[in-house]
PDB file of C-alpha atoms and ligand atoms in Angstrom:
ATOM      1  CA  UNK A   1      25.239-130.909  41.418  1.00 55.00           C
ATOM      2  CA  UNK A   2      22.708-131.104  38.899  1.00 62.00           C
ATOM      3  CA  UNK A   3      19.151-130.640  39.857  1.00 64.00           C
ATOM      4  CA  UNK A   4      16.766-132.613  37.770  1.00 63.00           C
ATOM      5  CA  UNK A   5      13.318-130.777  37.628  1.00 67.00           C
ATOM      6  CA  UNK A   6      10.449-133.017  37.160  1.00 67.00           C
ATOM      7  CA  UNK A   7       7.949-131.914  35.060  1.00 64.00           C
ATOM      8  CA  UNK A   8       4.368-131.419  37.114  1.00 64.00           C
ATOM      9  CA  UNK A   9       1.886-134.858  37.269  1.00 67.00           C
ATOM     10  CA  UNK A  10      -0.808-134.278  35.202  1.00 68.00           C
ATOM     11  CA  UNK A  11      -3.834-135.609  37.736  1.00 74.00           C
ATOM     12  CA  UNK A  12      -5.014-138.682  36.087  1.00 93.00           C
ATOM     13  CA  UNK A  13      -8.115-138.671  34.308  1.00 97.00           C
ATOM     14  CA  UNK A  14     -11.120-139.910  36.298  1.00 97.00           C
ATOM     15  CA  UNK A  15     -14.583-140.044  35.085  1.00 98.00           C
ATOM     16  CA  UNK A  16     -18.038-141.458  36.207  1.00 98.00           C
ATOM     17  CA  UNK A  17     -20.790-142.859  34.869  1.00 98.00           C
ATOM     18  CA  UNK A  18     -23.922-141.929  37.221  1.00 97.00           C
ATOM     19  CA  UNK A  19     -27.310-143.592  36.193  1.00 96.00           C
ATOM     20  CA  UNK A  20     -30.251-143.137  38.698  1.00 96.00           C
ATOM     21  CA  UNK A  21     -32.161-146.631  39.081  1.00 97.00           C
ATOM     22  CA  UNK A  22     -35.504-145.148  38.492  1.00 94.00           C
ATOM     23  CA  UNK A  23     -36.277-147.078  35.137  1.00 94.00           C
ATOM     24  CA  UNK A  24     -34.676-148.739  32.069  1.00 94.00           C
ATOM     25  CA  UNK A  25     -31.740-147.092  30.673  1.00 94.00           C
ATOM     26  CA  UNK A  26     -32.607-146.062  26.571  1.00 90.00           C
ATOM     27  CA  UNK A  27     -30.339-144.591  23.956  1.00 89.00           C
ATOM     28  CA  UNK A  28     -29.444-141.495  25.409  1.00 89.00           C
ATOM     29  CA  UNK A  29     -27.915-142.844  28.402  1.00 91.00           C
ATOM     30  CA  UNK A  30     -26.242-145.385  26.421  1.00 92.00           C
ATOM     31  CA  UNK A  31     -24.677-142.590  24.101  1.00 92.00           C
ATOM     32  CA  UNK A  32     -23.539-140.230  27.057  1.00 94.00           C
ATOM     33  CA  UNK A  33     -22.068-143.296  28.768  1.00 95.00           C
ATOM     34  CA  UNK A  34     -20.539-144.606  25.593  1.00 94.00           C
ATOM     35  CA  UNK A  35     -19.042-141.187  25.357  1.00 94.00           C
ATOM     36  CA  UNK A  36     -18.098-140.972  28.889  1.00 96.00           C
ATOM     37  CA  UNK A  37     -16.195-144.078  28.194  1.00 95.00           C
ATOM     38  CA  UNK A  38     -14.285-142.845  25.285  1.00 94.00           C
ATOM     39  CA  UNK A  39     -13.226-139.691  27.353  1.00 96.00           C
ATOM     40  CA  UNK A  40     -11.827-141.774  29.836  1.00 96.00           C
ATOM     41  CA  UNK A  41      -9.956-144.350  27.375  1.00 95.00           C
ATOM     42  CA  UNK A  42      -8.558-141.258  25.259  1.00 95.00           C
ATOM     43  CA  UNK A  43      -7.460-140.019  28.259  1.00 96.00           C
ATOM     44  CA  UNK A  44      -5.643-143.049  29.702  1.00 95.00           C
ATOM     45  CA  UNK A  45      -7.763-142.683  32.863  1.00 96.00           C
ATOM     46  CA  UNK A  46     -10.307-144.626  35.127  1.00 96.00           C
ATOM     47  CA  UNK A  47     -14.342-144.792  35.402  1.00 97.00           C
ATOM     48  CA  UNK A  48     -16.362-145.676  38.183  1.00 97.00           C
ATOM     49  CA  UNK A  49     -19.893-146.200  38.031  1.00 98.00           C
ATOM     50  CA  UNK A  50     -22.198-144.491  40.655  1.00 98.00           C
ATOM     51  CA  UNK A  51     -25.526-145.729  41.633  1.00 97.00           C
ATOM     52  CA  UNK A  52     -27.304-142.499  41.988  1.00 97.00           C
ATOM     53  CA  UNK A  53     -30.104-144.338  44.520  1.00 97.00           C
ATOM     54  CA  UNK A  54     -30.765-141.531  47.008  1.00 96.00           C
ATOM     55  CA  UNK A  55     -34.224-141.516  46.267  1.00 94.00           C
ATOM     56  CA  UNK A  56     -36.052-144.180  47.479  1.00 93.00           C
ATOM     57  CA  UNK A  57     -39.663-143.585  46.655  1.00 92.00           C
ATOM     58  CA  UNK A  58     -38.447-143.520  42.604  1.00 93.00           C
ATOM     59  CA  UNK A  59     -35.313-145.952  42.775  1.00 95.00           C
ATOM     60  CA  UNK A  60     -35.717-149.655  42.573  1.00 96.00           C
ATOM     61  CA  UNK A  61     -32.681-152.074  43.438  1.00 95.00           C
ATOM     62  CA  UNK A  62     -34.243-154.335  40.299  1.00 96.00           C
ATOM     63  CA  UNK A  63     -33.631-151.304  37.994  1.00 96.00           C
ATOM     64  CA  UNK A  64     -30.202-151.033  39.562  1.00 97.00           C
ATOM     65  CA  UNK A  65     -29.208-154.438  38.577  1.00 97.00           C
ATOM     66  CA  UNK A  66     -30.754-153.760  35.033  1.00 97.00           C
ATOM     67  CA  UNK A  67     -28.582-150.906  34.503  1.00 96.00           C
ATOM     68  CA  UNK A  68     -25.427-153.062  35.435  1.00 97.00           C
ATOM     69  CA  UNK A  69     -26.387-155.429  32.949  1.00 97.00           C
ATOM     70  CA  UNK A  70     -27.297-152.960  30.131  1.00 96.00           C
ATOM     71  CA  UNK A  71     -24.328-151.375  30.777  1.00 96.00           C
ATOM     72  CA  UNK A  72     -22.163-154.213  30.549  1.00 96.00           C
ATOM     73  CA  UNK A  73     -23.903-155.519  27.460  1.00 96.00           C
ATOM     74  CA  UNK A  74     -23.125-152.490  25.624  1.00 94.00           C
ATOM     75  CA  UNK A  75     -19.612-153.109  26.229  1.00 94.00           C
ATOM     76  CA  UNK A  76     -19.020-150.647  29.527  1.00 95.00           C
ATOM     77  CA  UNK A  77     -16.172-151.307  31.634  1.00 96.00           C
ATOM     78  CA  UNK A  78     -15.570-149.464  34.849  1.00 96.00           C
ATOM     79  CA  UNK A  79     -13.304-149.869  37.684  1.00 90.00           C
ATOM     80  CA  UNK A  80     -14.842-151.705  40.873  1.00 82.00           C
ATOM     81  CA  UNK A  81     -16.399-151.235  43.480  1.00 91.00           C
ATOM     82  CA  UNK A  82     -19.847-149.661  42.264  1.00 96.00           C
ATOM     83  CA  UNK A  83     -20.625-146.651  44.664  1.00 97.00           C
ATOM     84  CA  UNK A  84     -24.308-146.481  45.813  1.00 97.00           C
ATOM     85  CA  UNK A  85     -25.115-143.319  47.110  1.00 98.00           C
ATOM     86  CA  UNK A  86     -27.387-144.515  49.409  1.00 97.00           C
ATOM     87  CA  UNK A  87     -24.267-145.864  51.526  1.00 97.00           C
ATOM     88  CA  UNK A  88     -22.516-142.528  51.889  1.00 98.00           C
ATOM     89  CA  UNK A  89     -24.781-140.494  53.867  1.00 97.00           C
ATOM     90  CA  UNK A  90     -22.683-139.345  56.517  1.00 98.00           C
ATOM     91  CA  UNK A  91     -20.413-137.672  53.774  1.00 98.00           C
ATOM     92  CA  UNK A  92     -23.583-135.720  52.316  1.00 98.00           C
ATOM     93  CA  UNK A  93     -24.473-134.413  55.965  1.00 98.00           C
ATOM     94  CA  UNK A  94     -21.373-133.565  56.443  1.00 98.00           C
ATOM     95  CA  UNK A  95     -21.336-131.505  53.463  1.00 98.00           C
ATOM     96  CA  UNK A  96     -25.050-130.017  54.792  1.00 98.00           C
ATOM     97  CA  UNK A  97     -23.434-128.654  58.379  1.00 98.00           C
ATOM     98  CA  UNK A  98     -20.429-127.365  56.481  1.00 98.00           C
ATOM     99  CA  UNK A  99     -22.974-124.992  54.235  1.00 98.00           C
ATOM    100  CA  UNK A 100     -24.689-124.057  57.382  1.00 98.00           C
ATOM    101  CA  UNK A 101     -21.683-123.056  58.695  1.00 97.00           C
ATOM    102  CA  UNK A 102     -20.573-120.620  56.101  1.00 97.00           C
ATOM    103  CA  UNK A 103     -24.024-119.250  56.054  1.00 96.00           C
ATOM    104  CA  UNK A 104     -24.838-120.650  52.164  1.00 97.00           C
ATOM    105  CA  UNK A 105     -28.190-122.421  53.303  1.00 98.00           C
ATOM    106  CA  UNK A 106     -31.553-121.864  55.125  1.00 97.00           C
ATOM    107  CA  UNK A 107     -34.321-123.706  56.089  1.00 97.00           C
ATOM    108  CA  UNK A 108     -37.144-122.853  54.054  1.00 95.00           C
ATOM    109  CA  UNK A 109     -40.559-123.825  54.957  1.00 91.00           C
ATOM    110  CA  UNK A 110     -42.059-122.883  51.726  1.00 89.00           C
ATOM    111  CA  UNK A 111     -44.051-126.101  49.695  1.00 84.00           C
ATOM    112  CA  UNK A 112     -43.252-127.010  46.333  1.00 81.00           C
ATOM    113  CA  UNK A 113     -47.101-125.916  45.950  1.00 81.00           C
ATOM    114  CA  UNK A 114     -46.213-122.444  47.094  1.00 81.00           C
ATOM    115  CA  UNK A 115     -43.329-122.145  44.682  1.00 81.00           C
ATOM    116  CA  UNK A 116     -45.219-123.606  41.795  1.00 77.00           C
ATOM    117  CA  UNK A 117     -47.892-121.403  42.176  1.00 77.00           C
ATOM    118  CA  UNK A 118     -45.702-118.130  42.606  1.00 74.00           C
ATOM    119  CA  UNK A 119     -43.333-119.340  39.703  1.00 63.00           C
ATOM    120  CA  UNK A 120     -45.854-120.102  37.551  1.00 58.00           C
ATOM    121  CA  UNK A 121     -45.042-122.655  34.620  1.00 50.00           C
ATOM    122  CA  UNK A 122     -41.832-124.596  35.387  1.00 48.00           C
ATOM    123  CA  UNK A 123     -38.540-122.975  34.372  1.00 46.00           C
ATOM    124  CA  UNK A 124     -38.086-123.560  30.437  1.00 48.00           C
ATOM    125  CA  UNK A 125     -36.171-126.880  30.049  1.00 57.00           C
ATOM    126  CA  UNK A 126     -35.245-126.852  33.542  1.00 55.00           C
ATOM    127  CA  UNK A 127     -37.164-129.186  36.435  1.00 64.00           C
ATOM    128  CA  UNK A 128     -37.088-126.715  39.410  1.00 74.00           C
ATOM    129  CA  UNK A 129     -39.236-123.376  39.034  1.00 83.00           C
ATOM    130  CA  UNK A 130     -37.549-120.153  39.826  1.00 90.00           C
ATOM    131  CA  UNK A 131     -37.861-119.771  43.674  1.00 93.00           C
ATOM    132  CA  UNK A 132     -39.152-116.421  44.449  1.00 93.00           C
ATOM    133  CA  UNK A 133     -36.942-114.112  46.241  1.00 92.00           C
ATOM    134  CA  UNK A 134     -40.070-113.015  48.513  1.00 93.00           C
ATOM    135  CA  UNK A 135     -40.004-116.209  49.954  1.00 94.00           C
ATOM    136  CA  UNK A 136     -36.376-115.982  50.946  1.00 95.00           C
ATOM    137  CA  UNK A 137     -35.623-115.335  54.556  1.00 95.00           C
ATOM    138  CA  UNK A 138     -33.530-112.079  55.396  1.00 94.00           C
ATOM    139  CA  UNK A 139     -29.862-112.396  54.716  1.00 89.00           C
ATOM    140  CA  UNK A 140     -28.984-112.123  58.390  1.00 90.00           C
ATOM    141  CA  UNK A 141     -31.636-114.328  59.593  1.00 93.00           C
ATOM    142  CA  UNK A 142     -29.963-117.218  61.435  1.00 92.00           C
ATOM    143  CA  UNK A 143     -31.139-120.932  61.864  1.00 95.00           C
ATOM    144  CA  UNK A 144     -30.234-123.576  63.690  1.00 96.00           C
ATOM    145  CA  UNK A 145     -27.899-126.341  62.594  1.00 96.00           C
ATOM    146  CA  UNK A 146     -29.320-128.937  60.393  1.00 96.00           C
ATOM    147  CA  UNK A 147     -29.692-132.159  62.804  1.00 94.00           C
ATOM    148  CA  UNK A 148     -30.860-135.834  61.633  1.00 94.00           C
ATOM    149  CA  UNK A 149     -33.675-136.473  60.636  1.00 96.00           C
ATOM    150  CA  UNK A 150     -33.900-133.471  58.965  1.00 96.00           C
ATOM    151  CA  UNK A 151     -37.585-132.099  58.495  1.00 95.00           C
ATOM    152  CA  UNK A 152     -37.153-129.071  56.435  1.00 95.00           C
ATOM    153  CA  UNK A 153     -36.292-128.552  53.584  1.00 96.00           C
ATOM    154  CA  UNK A 154     -32.716-126.479  53.287  1.00 97.00           C
ATOM    155  CA  UNK A 155     -32.138-124.092  50.497  1.00 97.00           C
ATOM    156  CA  UNK A 156     -29.093-122.803  48.960  1.00 98.00           C
ATOM    157  CA  UNK A 157     -29.007-118.968  48.581  1.00 98.00           C
ATOM    158  CA  UNK A 158     -28.067-117.910  45.162  1.00 98.00           C
ATOM    159  CA  UNK A 159     -26.645-114.267  44.532  1.00 97.00           C
ATOM    160  CA  UNK A 160     -29.054-112.724  42.496  1.00 97.00           C
ATOM    161  CA  UNK A 161     -27.721-111.286  39.183  1.00 97.00           C
ATOM    162  CA  UNK A 162     -24.204-113.054  39.657  1.00 98.00           C
ATOM    163  CA  UNK A 163     -22.836-114.066  36.233  1.00 98.00           C
ATOM    164  CA  UNK A 164     -21.692-117.784  36.090  1.00 98.00           C
ATOM    165  CA  UNK A 165     -19.195-119.159  33.619  1.00 98.00           C
ATOM    166  CA  UNK A 166     -17.739-122.454  32.984  1.00 98.00           C
ATOM    167  CA  UNK A 167     -16.040-124.055  30.022  1.00 98.00           C
ATOM    168  CA  UNK A 168     -17.849-126.830  28.575  1.00 98.00           C
ATOM    169  CA  UNK A 169     -15.639-129.367  26.824  1.00 97.00           C
ATOM    170  CA  UNK A 170     -17.811-129.686  23.852  1.00 96.00           C
ATOM    171  CA  UNK A 171     -19.794-126.636  23.785  1.00 96.00           C
ATOM    172  CA  UNK A 172     -16.953-123.961  24.836  1.00 98.00           C
ATOM    173  CA  UNK A 173     -18.130-121.013  27.328  1.00 98.00           C
ATOM    174  CA  UNK A 174     -21.247-121.450  29.217  1.00 98.00           C
ATOM    175  CA  UNK A 175     -22.701-118.719  31.324  1.00 98.00           C
ATOM    176  CA  UNK A 176     -25.891-118.396  33.246  1.00 97.00           C
ATOM    177  CA  UNK A 177     -27.130-115.548  35.705  1.00 98.00           C
ATOM    178  CA  UNK A 178     -27.944-116.810  39.215  1.00 97.00           C
ATOM    179  CA  UNK A 179     -31.594-115.357  40.037  1.00 96.00           C
ATOM    180  CA  UNK A 180     -32.592-115.451  36.256  1.00 95.00           C
ATOM    181  CA  UNK A 181     -31.527-119.041  34.840  1.00 95.00           C
ATOM    182  CA  UNK A 182     -31.993-120.430  38.166  1.00 95.00           C
ATOM    183  CA  UNK A 183     -32.862-119.573  41.762  1.00 95.00           C
ATOM    184  CA  UNK A 184     -32.520-120.692  45.274  1.00 97.00           C
ATOM    185  CA  UNK A 185     -32.257-124.283  44.730  1.00 95.00           C
ATOM    186  CA  UNK A 186     -32.977-127.353  47.416  1.00 95.00           C
ATOM    187  CA  UNK A 187     -29.720-129.024  49.136  1.00 97.00           C
ATOM    188  CA  UNK A 188     -31.631-131.462  51.426  1.00 97.00           C
ATOM    189  CA  UNK A 189     -35.428-132.426  51.253  1.00 95.00           C
ATOM    190  CA  UNK A 190     -37.742-132.181  54.560  1.00 94.00           C
ATOM    191  CA  UNK A 191     -37.914-135.869  54.196  1.00 94.00           C
ATOM    192  CA  UNK A 192     -34.319-136.308  54.895  1.00 96.00           C
ATOM    193  CA  UNK A 193     -32.862-136.905  51.646  1.00 96.00           C
ATOM    194  CA  UNK A 194     -30.128-134.741  50.243  1.00 97.00           C
ATOM    195  CA  UNK A 195     -30.657-133.422  46.844  1.00 96.00           C
ATOM    196  CA  UNK A 196     -28.973-134.568  43.788  1.00 96.00           C
ATOM    197  CA  UNK A 197     -26.938-131.501  43.557  1.00 97.00           C
ATOM    198  CA  UNK A 198     -25.181-131.437  47.072  1.00 98.00           C
ATOM    199  CA  UNK A 199     -24.638-135.838  46.747  1.00 98.00           C
ATOM    200  CA  UNK A 200     -23.377-135.017  43.272  1.00 98.00           C
ATOM    201  CA  UNK A 201     -20.841-132.690  44.106  1.00 98.00           C
ATOM    202  CA  UNK A 202     -19.567-134.360  47.357  1.00 98.00           C
ATOM    203  CA  UNK A 203     -19.002-137.503  45.485  1.00 98.00           C
ATOM    204  CA  UNK A 204     -17.687-135.981  42.303  1.00 98.00           C
ATOM    205  CA  UNK A 205     -15.233-134.425  44.670  1.00 98.00           C
ATOM    206  CA  UNK A 206     -14.588-137.246  47.106  1.00 98.00           C
ATOM    207  CA  UNK A 207     -14.322-139.840  44.383  1.00 97.00           C
ATOM    208  CA  UNK A 208     -11.559-137.495  42.591  1.00 96.00           C
ATOM    209  CA  UNK A 209     -13.591-137.180  39.519  1.00 98.00           C
ATOM    210  CA  UNK A 210     -11.717-134.902  36.759  1.00 97.00           C
ATOM    211  CA  UNK A 211     -14.099-134.584  34.101  1.00 98.00           C
ATOM    212  CA  UNK A 212     -17.895-135.126  34.459  1.00 98.00           C
ATOM    213  CA  UNK A 213     -19.394-136.196  31.361  1.00 98.00           C
ATOM    214  CA  UNK A 214     -23.485-136.141  31.171  1.00 97.00           C
ATOM    215  CA  UNK A 215     -26.349-135.207  29.264  1.00 94.00           C
ATOM    216  CA  UNK A 216     -26.928-131.667  28.342  1.00 94.00           C
ATOM    217  CA  UNK A 217     -29.951-131.239  30.367  1.00 91.00           C
ATOM    218  CA  UNK A 218     -27.868-131.041  33.486  1.00 94.00           C
ATOM    219  CA  UNK A 219     -26.179-127.760  31.969  1.00 95.00           C
ATOM    220  CA  UNK A 220     -28.114-125.394  34.412  1.00 95.00           C
ATOM    221  CA  UNK A 221     -27.336-127.761  37.158  1.00 96.00           C
ATOM    222  CA  UNK A 222     -24.033-127.510  36.832  1.00 98.00           C
ATOM    223  CA  UNK A 223     -23.923-124.243  37.566  1.00 98.00           C
ATOM    224  CA  UNK A 224     -25.549-124.731  40.675  1.00 98.00           C
ATOM    225  CA  UNK A 225     -23.128-127.263  41.355  1.00 98.00           C
ATOM    226  CA  UNK A 226     -20.450-124.946  40.736  1.00 98.00           C
ATOM    227  CA  UNK A 227     -21.878-122.680  43.526  1.00 98.00           C
ATOM    228  CA  UNK A 228     -21.800-125.685  45.887  1.00 98.00           C
ATOM    229  CA  UNK A 229     -18.127-126.243  45.225  1.00 98.00           C
ATOM    230  CA  UNK A 230     -17.269-122.646  45.967  1.00 98.00           C
ATOM    231  CA  UNK A 231     -19.194-122.842  49.062  1.00 98.00           C
ATOM    232  CA  UNK A 232     -18.099-125.900  50.420  1.00 98.00           C
ATOM    233  CA  UNK A 233     -14.092-124.655  49.245  1.00 98.00           C
ATOM    234  CA  UNK A 234     -13.732-127.569  46.794  1.00 98.00           C
ATOM    235  CA  UNK A 235     -12.183-127.564  43.464  1.00 97.00           C
ATOM    236  CA  UNK A 236     -14.643-128.068  40.638  1.00 98.00           C
ATOM    237  CA  UNK A 237     -14.110-130.693  37.982  1.00 98.00           C
ATOM    238  CA  UNK A 238     -14.123-130.131  34.278  1.00 98.00           C
ATOM    239  CA  UNK A 239     -17.435-130.648  32.502  1.00 98.00           C
ATOM    240  CA  UNK A 240     -18.634-132.209  29.380  1.00 98.00           C
ATOM    241  CA  UNK A 241     -22.257-132.307  28.451  1.00 97.00           C
ATOM    242  CA  UNK A 242     -23.357-134.521  25.646  1.00 94.00           C
ATOM    243  CA  UNK A 243     -26.168-133.761  23.293  1.00 89.00           C
ATOM    244  CA  UNK A 244     -29.438-135.398  24.081  1.00 85.00           C
ATOM    245  CA  UNK A 245     -31.114-138.060  22.023  1.00 80.00           C
ATOM    246  CA  UNK A 246     -34.101-137.219  20.718  1.00 78.00           C
ATOM    247  CA  UNK A 247     -36.795-139.317  19.378  1.00 75.00           C
ATOM    248  CA  UNK A 248     -38.713-139.396  15.616  1.00 75.00           C
ATOM    249  CA  UNK A 249     -40.548-136.350  16.863  1.00 78.00           C
ATOM    250  CA  UNK A 250     -37.842-134.163  18.222  1.00 76.00           C
ATOM    251  CA  UNK A 251     -38.818-135.068  22.220  1.00 77.00           C
ATOM    252  CA  UNK A 252     -35.861-135.628  24.634  1.00 76.00           C
ATOM    253  CA  UNK A 253     -35.999-139.569  25.463  1.00 72.00           C
ATOM    254  CA  UNK A 254     -37.179-140.116  28.826  1.00 70.00           C
ATOM    255  CA  UNK A 255     -37.132-143.341  30.709  1.00 68.00           C
ATOM    256  CA  UNK A 256     -40.682-143.960  30.162  1.00 65.00           C
ATOM    257  CA  UNK A 257     -39.904-144.271  26.309  1.00 68.00           C
ATOM    258  CA  UNK A 258     -39.756-147.876  26.495  1.00 74.00           C
ATOM    259  CA  UNK A 259     -39.521-148.155  22.642  1.00 69.00           C
ATOM    260  CA  UNK A 260     -35.904-146.980  22.627  1.00 82.00           C
ATOM    261  CA  UNK A 261     -34.812-148.951  26.176  1.00 90.00           C
ATOM    262  CA  UNK A 262     -31.707-150.745  25.639  1.00 93.00           C
ATOM    263  CA  UNK A 263     -33.584-153.865  26.660  1.00 94.00           C
ATOM    264  CA  UNK A 264     -36.270-153.418  24.203  1.00 92.00           C
ATOM    265  CA  UNK A 265     -33.248-152.910  21.545  1.00 92.00           C
ATOM    266  CA  UNK A 266     -31.592-156.016  22.581  1.00 94.00           C
ATOM    267  CA  UNK A 267     -34.373-158.420  22.620  1.00 94.00           C
ATOM    268  CA  UNK A 268     -35.227-157.165  19.073  1.00 93.00           C
ATOM    269  CA  UNK A 269     -31.823-158.654  18.236  1.00 94.00           C
ATOM    270  CA  UNK A 270     -29.977-155.269  18.032  1.00 93.00           C
ATOM    271  CA  UNK A 271     -25.936-155.515  18.751  1.00 93.00           C
ATOM    272  CA  UNK A 272     -24.367-152.724  20.850  1.00 92.00           C
ATOM    273  CA  UNK A 273     -22.118-152.242  17.505  1.00 89.00           C
ATOM    274  CA  UNK A 274     -25.410-151.579  15.327  1.00 89.00           C
ATOM    275  CA  UNK A 275     -26.432-149.380  18.009  1.00 88.00           C
ATOM    276  CA  UNK A 276     -23.201-147.717  18.063  1.00 85.00           C
ATOM    277  CA  UNK A 277     -23.024-147.461  14.434  1.00 83.00           C
ATOM    278  CA  UNK A 278     -26.592-146.044  13.611  1.00 79.00           C
ATOM    279  CA  UNK A 279     -26.393-143.127  16.708  1.00 75.00           C
ATOM    280  CA  UNK A 280     -23.126-142.423  14.853  1.00 73.00           C
ATOM    281  CA  UNK A 281     -21.285-142.148  18.289  1.00 74.00           C
ATOM    282  CA  UNK A 282     -17.547-141.608  18.428  1.00 54.00           C
ATOM    283  CA  UNK A 283     -16.279-145.173  18.161  1.00 48.00           C
TER     284      UNK A 283
HETATM  285  N1  LIG B   1     -28.289-139.543  38.159  1.00 80.65           N
HETATM  286  C1  LIG B   1     -28.135-138.133  37.179  1.00 80.65           C
HETATM  287  C2  LIG B   1     -29.599-138.734  36.345  1.00 80.65           C
HETATM  288  O1  LIG B   1     -29.444-139.964  36.036  1.00 80.65           O
HETATM  289  C3  LIG B   1     -27.120-138.001  36.788  1.00 80.65           C
HETATM  290  C4  LIG B   1     -25.915-137.370  37.519  1.00 80.65           C
HETATM  291  C5  LIG B   1     -25.289-136.572  36.757  1.00 80.65           C
HETATM  292  O2  LIG B   1     -24.479-137.464  35.539  1.00 80.65           O
HETATM  293  O3  LIG B   1     -24.251-135.700  37.203  1.00 80.65           O
HETATM  294  O4  LIG B   1     -29.805-137.624  35.993  1.00 80.65           O
END
């Protein structure tokens, strides 16, 4: 009898576009999402659109609708349906409970102001100031499990001095040191909202994402997310961080930068092909 050994099946590439509906998309988003699509196509894979709409105070449905319209105009295509994070809270809560069960998080009563005052200026290039280790509860402190609605911040305890690495698809090996480059970070806010870090990890895993393509400004977040994957016992995807688009003064584009919003460019008569050609994106 001949036994025919089949080669192991390579997982199908699955990527995602994950805008937050807090403003209009600009050239920087367009470039990142364009690259995400190119990478998915080159791998013969699939792409999902994830609407990162957890922060009710900052997200607006009209921005979510505008993003879809702008992305379609740009020529981006994704597999339906669109996933909205606001509809997936039970999944994030289950992950929070799991993090508590494995002792990875603690309830933190320090306010943002406390942390800012102690940390001085926000950490270089990163929005979250380094959490002072002296604000941390002792390692053996026990906390009752988080129950809904959550009314205190829950923070992930990092191991100070631990070196973390990952292989970036564009930039090669990346390293950060926990406690130096970033500190204990929030996984659930006291206004009962999951943090971007936690929701992103849960979704990327749940949607079977094999490669995360996003802007280089989120590289430090990738290290935090790697810690969450590990604590939750989940496999991490591959990562590819795109270079950031800057304005003529070399400043990174922000959503308030309306001059380079896709809608402004579109209204001024620019076509997606021109925008891609001028930006020198991979065609
Ligand atoms: N929604 C996040 C943002 O717009 C990006 C999330 C991600 O790609 O991981 O900054």
